[in-house]
Coordinates of C-alpha atoms and ligand atoms in Angstrom, one line a residue:
X1 CA -32.8 42.0 110.2
X2 CA -30.7 42.8 107.1
X3 CA -28.3 45.7 107.5
X4 CA -29.2 48.3 104.8
X5 CA -27.2 51.1 106.3
X6 CA -30.1 52.5 108.2
X7 CA -30.3 49.4 110.4
X8 CA -34.0 49.0 109.8
X9 CA -34.2 46.1 107.3
X10 CA -34.6 45.5 103.6
X11 CA -38.3 46.6 103.7
X12 CA -38.1 49.3 106.2
X13 CA -41.1 51.7 106.0
X14 CA -42.8 49.6 103.3
X15 CA -46.4 48.5 103.7
X16 CA -47.0 44.9 102.5
X17 CA -50.3 43.0 102.1
X18 CA -50.2 39.2 102.1
X19 CA -53.3 37.2 101.2
X20 CA -54.0 33.9 102.9
X21 CA -51.3 34.8 105.5
X22 CA -53.0 33.2 108.5
X23 CA -51.0 29.9 108.1
X24 CA -48.6 28.1 105.8
X25 CA -46.5 30.0 103.3
X26 CA -48.4 33.3 103.7
X27 CA -47.8 33.3 107.4
X28 CA -44.1 32.7 106.9
X29 CA -44.0 35.6 104.3
X30 CA -45.8 38.0 106.7
X31 CA -43.4 37.3 109.5
X32 CA -40.4 37.6 107.2
X33 CA -41.5 40.9 105.8
X34 CA -42.1 42.2 109.4
X35 CA -38.7 41.0 110.4
X36 CA -37.3 43.2 107.6
X37 CA -39.1 46.3 108.9
X38 CA -42.3 46.2 106.8
X39 CA -45.8 47.0 108.2
X40 CA -47.9 44.1 107.2
X41 CA -51.6 43.6 106.4
X42 CA -52.3 40.0 107.2
X43 CA -55.3 38.8 105.2
X44 CA -57.0 35.5 105.8
X45 CA -60.6 34.4 105.4
X46 CA -59.9 31.4 107.6
X47 CA -61.3 28.6 105.5
X48 CA -60.8 24.8 105.4
X49 CA -58.4 23.0 103.1
X50 CA -61.2 22.7 100.5
X51 CA -62.4 26.2 101.0
X52 CA -65.3 25.3 103.3
X53 CA -66.1 28.0 105.9
X54 CA -64.3 27.6 109.2
X55 CA -64.7 29.4 112.5
X56 CA -61.1 30.3 113.2
X57 CA -59.5 33.6 112.1
X58 CA -55.8 32.7 111.9
X59 CA -54.9 36.2 110.6
X60 CA -55.3 37.7 114.1
X61 CA -52.8 35.2 115.6
X62 CA -50.2 36.2 113.0
X63 CA -50.7 39.8 113.8
X64 CA -50.2 39.1 117.5
X65 CA -46.9 37.2 116.7
X66 CA -45.7 40.2 114.6
X67 CA -46.6 42.7 117.3
X68 CA -45.0 40.5 120.0
X69 CA -41.7 40.6 118.1
X70 CA -42.0 44.5 118.0
X71 CA -43.4 44.8 114.5
X72 CA -46.5 46.5 113.1
X73 CA -49.4 44.6 111.6
X74 CA -53.1 44.5 111.2
X75 CA -55.6 41.7 110.3
X76 CA -57.9 41.7 107.4
X77 CA -60.5 38.9 107.2
X78 CA -62.0 39.5 103.8
X79 CA -62.5 37.1 100.9
X80 CA -59.9 38.2 98.3
X81 CA -61.8 36.5 95.5
X82 CA -64.6 39.2 95.8
X83 CA -64.2 42.7 94.6
X84 CA -65.4 44.0 98.0
X85 CA -62.7 41.9 99.8
X86 CA -60.0 42.9 97.4
X87 CA -60.9 46.6 97.6
X88 CA -61.1 46.5 101.4
X89 CA -57.7 44.8 101.5
X90 CA -56.1 47.8 99.7
X91 CA -58.2 50.2 101.9
X92 CA -57.0 48.5 105.1
X93 CA -53.4 49.2 104.1
X94 CA -54.0 52.8 103.1
X95 CA -56.3 53.6 106.1
X96 CA -54.1 51.7 108.6
X97 CA -50.6 52.5 107.4
X98 CA -51.1 55.3 104.9
X99 CA -50.0 53.5 101.8
X100 CA -49.5 50.1 100.0
X101 CA -46.1 49.2 98.5
X102 CA -46.2 45.4 98.0
X103 CA -49.0 42.9 97.4
X104 CA -48.3 39.2 97.8
X105 CA -51.1 37.1 96.3
X106 CA -50.9 33.8 98.1
X107 CA -54.4 32.6 99.3
X108 CA -55.9 29.5 97.9
X109 CA -57.2 26.0 98.4
X110 CA -57.5 22.6 96.6
X111 CA -60.3 20.4 95.3
X112 CA -58.4 17.6 93.8
X113 CA -60.1 15.1 91.5
X114 CA -59.3 13.3 88.2
X115 CA -60.8 15.3 85.3
X116 CA -63.5 12.7 84.6
X117 CA -64.8 13.1 88.1
X118 CA -64.3 16.8 88.6
X119 CA -67.5 18.5 89.6
X120 CA -68.3 21.8 88.0
X121 CA -68.4 23.4 91.5
X122 CA -64.9 22.1 92.2
X123 CA -63.7 23.6 89.0
X124 CA -65.3 27.0 89.7
X125 CA -64.2 27.2 93.3
X126 CA -60.5 26.6 92.5
X127 CA -60.4 28.9 89.5
X128 CA -62.2 31.5 91.6
X129 CA -59.9 31.5 94.6
X130 CA -56.6 31.3 92.8
X131 CA -57.1 33.1 89.4
X132 CA -59.8 35.6 90.4
X133 CA -58.3 35.8 93.8
X134 CA -55.1 37.0 92.2
X135 CA -56.7 39.3 89.6
X136 CA -59.0 41.3 91.9
X137 CA -56.4 42.3 94.6
X138 CA -53.9 43.0 91.7
X139 CA -56.5 45.2 90.0
X140 CA -57.4 47.2 93.1
X141 CA -53.8 47.7 94.0
X142 CA -53.0 48.7 90.5
X143 CA -55.8 51.4 90.5
X144 CA -54.3 52.8 93.7
X145 CA -50.7 52.8 92.2
X146 CA -51.9 54.4 89.0
X147 CA -53.6 57.2 91.0
X148 CA -50.4 57.7 92.9
X149 CA -48.3 57.8 89.7
X150 CA -50.7 60.3 88.2
X151 CA -50.4 62.5 91.3
X152 CA -46.7 62.6 90.7
X153 CA -45.8 60.0 93.4
X154 CA -44.7 57.1 91.2
X155 CA -44.3 54.2 93.6
X156 CA -41.8 51.4 93.8
X157 CA -44.7 49.0 93.9
X158 CA -44.3 45.2 93.8
X159 CA -46.6 42.3 93.3
X160 CA -45.5 38.7 94.0
X161 CA -48.0 36.1 92.7
X162 CA -48.1 32.5 93.7
X163 CA -48.2 29.8 91.0
X164 CA -47.1 26.2 91.4
X165 CA -45.2 23.4 89.7
X166 CA -48.7 22.2 88.8
X167 CA -49.1 25.4 86.7
X168 CA -45.7 25.0 85.1
X169 CA -45.8 21.3 84.2
X170 CA -49.3 20.0 85.1
X171 CA -50.3 17.7 87.9
X172 CA -52.4 14.6 87.7
X173 CA -55.6 14.9 89.8
X174 CA -55.3 18.7 89.8
X175 CA -56.7 19.8 86.4
X176 CA -58.6 22.7 88.0
X177 CA -55.6 23.8 90.1
X178 CA -53.1 23.4 87.3
X179 CA -55.2 25.5 84.9
X180 CA -55.6 28.2 87.6
X181 CA -51.9 28.3 88.4
X182 CA -50.9 28.3 84.7
X183 CA -53.4 31.2 84.3
X184 CA -51.6 33.1 87.1
X185 CA -48.4 32.9 85.0
X186 CA -50.1 34.5 82.1
X187 CA -51.6 37.1 84.3
X188 CA -48.2 37.9 85.8
X189 CA -46.7 38.5 82.3
X190 CA -49.5 40.8 81.2
X191 CA -49.5 42.7 84.6
X192 CA -45.8 43.2 84.4
X193 CA -46.0 44.6 80.8
X194 CA -49.0 46.8 81.5
X195 CA -48.1 48.2 84.9
X196 CA -44.4 49.0 84.6
X197 CA -45.3 52.5 83.6
X198 CA -46.9 53.1 87.0
X199 CA -43.7 51.9 88.8
X200 CA -45.1 48.4 89.5
X201 CA -43.0 45.2 89.2
X202 CA -44.9 41.9 89.0
X203 CA -43.3 38.5 89.4
X204 CA -44.4 35.0 90.4
X205 CA -43.1 32.1 92.4
X206 CA -43.7 28.4 92.3
X207 CA -43.0 27.3 95.9
X208 CA -42.9 23.9 97.6
X209 CA -43.1 23.6 101.4
X210 CA -44.7 21.6 104.2
X211 CA -48.1 23.1 104.9
X212 CA -51.5 21.7 105.6
X213 CA -52.0 21.8 101.8
X214 CA -49.1 19.3 101.2
X215 CA -48.7 17.4 104.4
X216 CA -51.3 14.8 103.5
X217 CA -49.9 14.0 100.0
X218 CA -46.2 14.5 100.6
X219 CA -46.0 13.5 104.3
X220 CA -42.8 11.5 103.9
X221 CA -40.8 13.7 101.5
X222 CA -41.7 16.8 103.5
X223 CA -41.2 15.5 107.0
X224 CA -39.3 17.7 109.4
X225 CA -35.7 16.4 110.0
X226 CA -34.0 15.7 113.3
X227 CA -33.0 18.6 115.6
X228 CA -30.2 20.7 114.2
X229 CA -30.5 19.6 110.6
X230 CA -31.7 21.9 107.8
X231 CA -35.5 21.7 107.6
X232 CA -35.7 21.8 103.8
X233 CA -39.4 21.8 103.5
X234 CA -40.1 24.6 106.1
X235 CA -42.3 27.3 104.5
X236 CA -39.8 29.9 106.0
X237 CA -37.3 28.8 103.3
X238 CA -39.5 30.3 100.5
X239 CA -40.0 33.7 102.1
X240 CA -36.6 35.3 101.7
X241 CA -36.9 35.5 97.9
X242 CA -40.5 36.8 98.3
X243 CA -39.3 39.5 100.7
X244 CA -36.6 40.5 98.2
X245 CA -39.1 40.6 95.3
X246 CA -41.3 42.7 97.5
X247 CA -38.6 45.2 98.5
X248 CA -37.9 48.6 97.0
X249 CA -34.6 49.5 95.3
X250 CA -33.0 46.1 96.0
X251 CA -35.0 44.3 93.3
X252 CA -35.3 47.2 90.9
X253 CA -35.7 46.1 87.3
X254 CA -36.8 42.5 88.0
X255 CA -40.3 42.0 86.6
X256 CA -42.3 39.5 84.6
X257 CA -40.2 36.6 85.9
X258 CA -41.1 33.3 87.5
X259 CA -38.9 31.6 90.1
X260 CA -39.2 28.1 91.6
X261 CA -38.4 28.3 95.3
X262 CA -38.0 25.3 97.6
X263 CA -35.6 24.4 100.5
X264 CA -32.2 26.1 99.7
X265 CA -32.8 26.2 95.9
X266 CA -33.9 29.1 93.7
X267 CA -34.5 28.5 90.0
X268 CA -35.5 30.9 87.2
X269 CA -38.1 29.3 85.1
X270 CA -37.5 30.2 81.4
X271 CA -40.9 29.5 80.1
X272 CA -42.4 29.0 76.7
X273 CA -40.1 30.0 73.9
X274 CA -39.9 29.0 70.2
X275 CA -38.2 25.7 69.5
X276 CA -37.5 24.1 66.1
X277 CA -39.5 25.6 63.3
X278 CA -40.2 25.0 59.6
X279 CA -41.8 27.7 57.3
X280 CA -43.0 26.2 54.0
X281 CA -44.0 29.6 52.7
X282 CA -47.4 28.2 51.6
X283 CA -50.3 26.2 53.1
X284 CA -49.6 22.6 54.3
X285 CA -51.7 19.6 53.5
X286 CA -52.7 17.7 56.7
X287 CA -50.3 14.9 55.8
X288 CA -47.4 17.2 55.1
X289 CA -48.2 19.2 58.3
X290 CA -48.0 15.9 60.3
X291 CA -44.7 15.0 58.7
X292 CA -43.3 18.4 59.5
X293 CA -44.6 18.2 63.1
X294 CA -42.9 14.8 63.6
X295 CA -39.7 16.1 62.2
X296 CA -39.8 19.1 64.5
X297 CA -40.7 16.9 67.5
X298 CA -37.6 14.8 66.7
X299 CA -35.5 17.9 67.0
X300 CA -37.2 19.4 70.1
X301 CA -36.3 18.6 73.7
X302 CA -38.8 16.5 75.6
X303 CA -41.1 18.4 77.9
X304 CA -40.8 18.1 81.7
X305 CA -42.9 15.2 83.1
X306 CA -46.4 16.0 84.4
X307 CA -46.4 15.6 88.2
X308 CA -47.9 12.3 89.2
X309 CA -47.9 10.9 85.7
Ligands
NAD401 N1 -47.4 24.3 100.1 C1 -46.8 24.0 98.9 O1 -45.9 23.2 98.7 C2 -47.3 24.8 97.7 C3 -46.8 24.4 96.4 C4 -47.2 25.2 95.3 C5 -48.1 26.3 95.5 N2 -48.6 26.6 96.7 C6 -49.5 27.7 96.8 O2 -49.0 28.6 97.9 C7 -50.2 29.3 98.4 C8 -50.2 29.0 99.9 O3 -50.5 27.7 100.2 P1 -50.2 26.9 101.6 O4 -49.5 25.7 101.3 O5 -49.5 27.9 102.5 O6 -51.7 26.6 102.0 P2 -52.5 26.8 103.4 O7 -53.8 26.1 103.3 O8 -51.6 26.6 104.6 O9 -52.8 28.4 103.4 C9 -53.7 29.1 102.5 C10 -54.4 30.1 103.3 O10 -55.3 30.8 102.4 C11 -56.5 31.1 103.1 N3 -57.6 31.4 102.1 C12 -58.2 30.5 101.3 N4 -59.1 31.1 100.6 C13 -59.1 32.4 100.9 C14 -59.8 33.6 100.5 N5 -60.8 33.5 99.5 N6 -59.5 34.8 101.0 C15 -58.5 34.9 101.9 N7 -57.8 33.8 102.4 C16 -58.1 32.6 101.9 C17 -56.7 29.9 103.9 O11 -57.6 30.2 105.0 C18 -55.3 29.5 104.4 O12 -55.0 30.1 105.6 C19 -51.4 28.7 97.7 O13 -51.7 29.6 96.6 C20 -50.9 27.4 97.1 O14 -51.6 27.0 96.0 C21 -48.2 25.9 97.8

């Protein structure tokens, strides 16, 4: 536990909801928040890697782990991509622990296909779980925080969204996922700008870690090392920054930012910003516009490579 003076951790007394926290990164975040004194609502619908229904409820196991370590947690099994599931997630925090301070949007799954083969249902399912699955909990939490602010109790509320390198640079075979994860970046910027007045800070991470989502594709690069060596791809390496972004005074003023987090590395992503520009002061012809575009491209830096290209 971090020593904050009261000996109770960086998130002592805070109530934190983590979606998709039954396994992988979400589980690591939930345990890390609990270790810093937070009371945690562990959400997980318990679905397969492709979103298909599964019988297990991994959220309950994570709650038991947190309680066994002396922490406080409760399980929530709702689908965060439905309004009902998102509303009941916020209600579970308020009813169970009296408040909600931090929302970590993390749940999701993959349906990878090349674009020419991508079924409409695979597009919809991935957009739904990631993009709508971020929007709905964010909206229900924001309504709660706005009501608190209007009642004179402006919160130190925090949202941590989960994007991906696929959303930042694109990823071959993941057109649906890349579009959803890029959408989450836009959502993060708007939420940060709209919700600051209610005491809400909103940031996003693009993590990389060994989970069931990545172990099939990156088995070699993500393999666990020998005993005693730093396990660079352990999901637990991503959680410390998430805990800090979900804390109170410690991260005050940090909002609308995106961080890549993997192994021992944290990188601020600087995002789209204007590069070389030409203003002709009047309308271009298509040929002139093309010449100008080529000249500008000659002066601009090359974009980062699309993953898998
Ligand atoms: N693992 C990586 O390297 C990596 C890289 C970039 C981004 N991400 C993102 O991190 C997040 C966590 O991924 P992970 O690797 O831990 O995957 P994971 O499959 O281990 O965990 C995701 C969890 O979300 C749950 N879930 C899925 N749909 C849900 C729903 N509708 N409601 C509630 N829970 C639901 C699943 O049951 C699962 O337990 C995802 O958003 C993923 O896209 C992961």
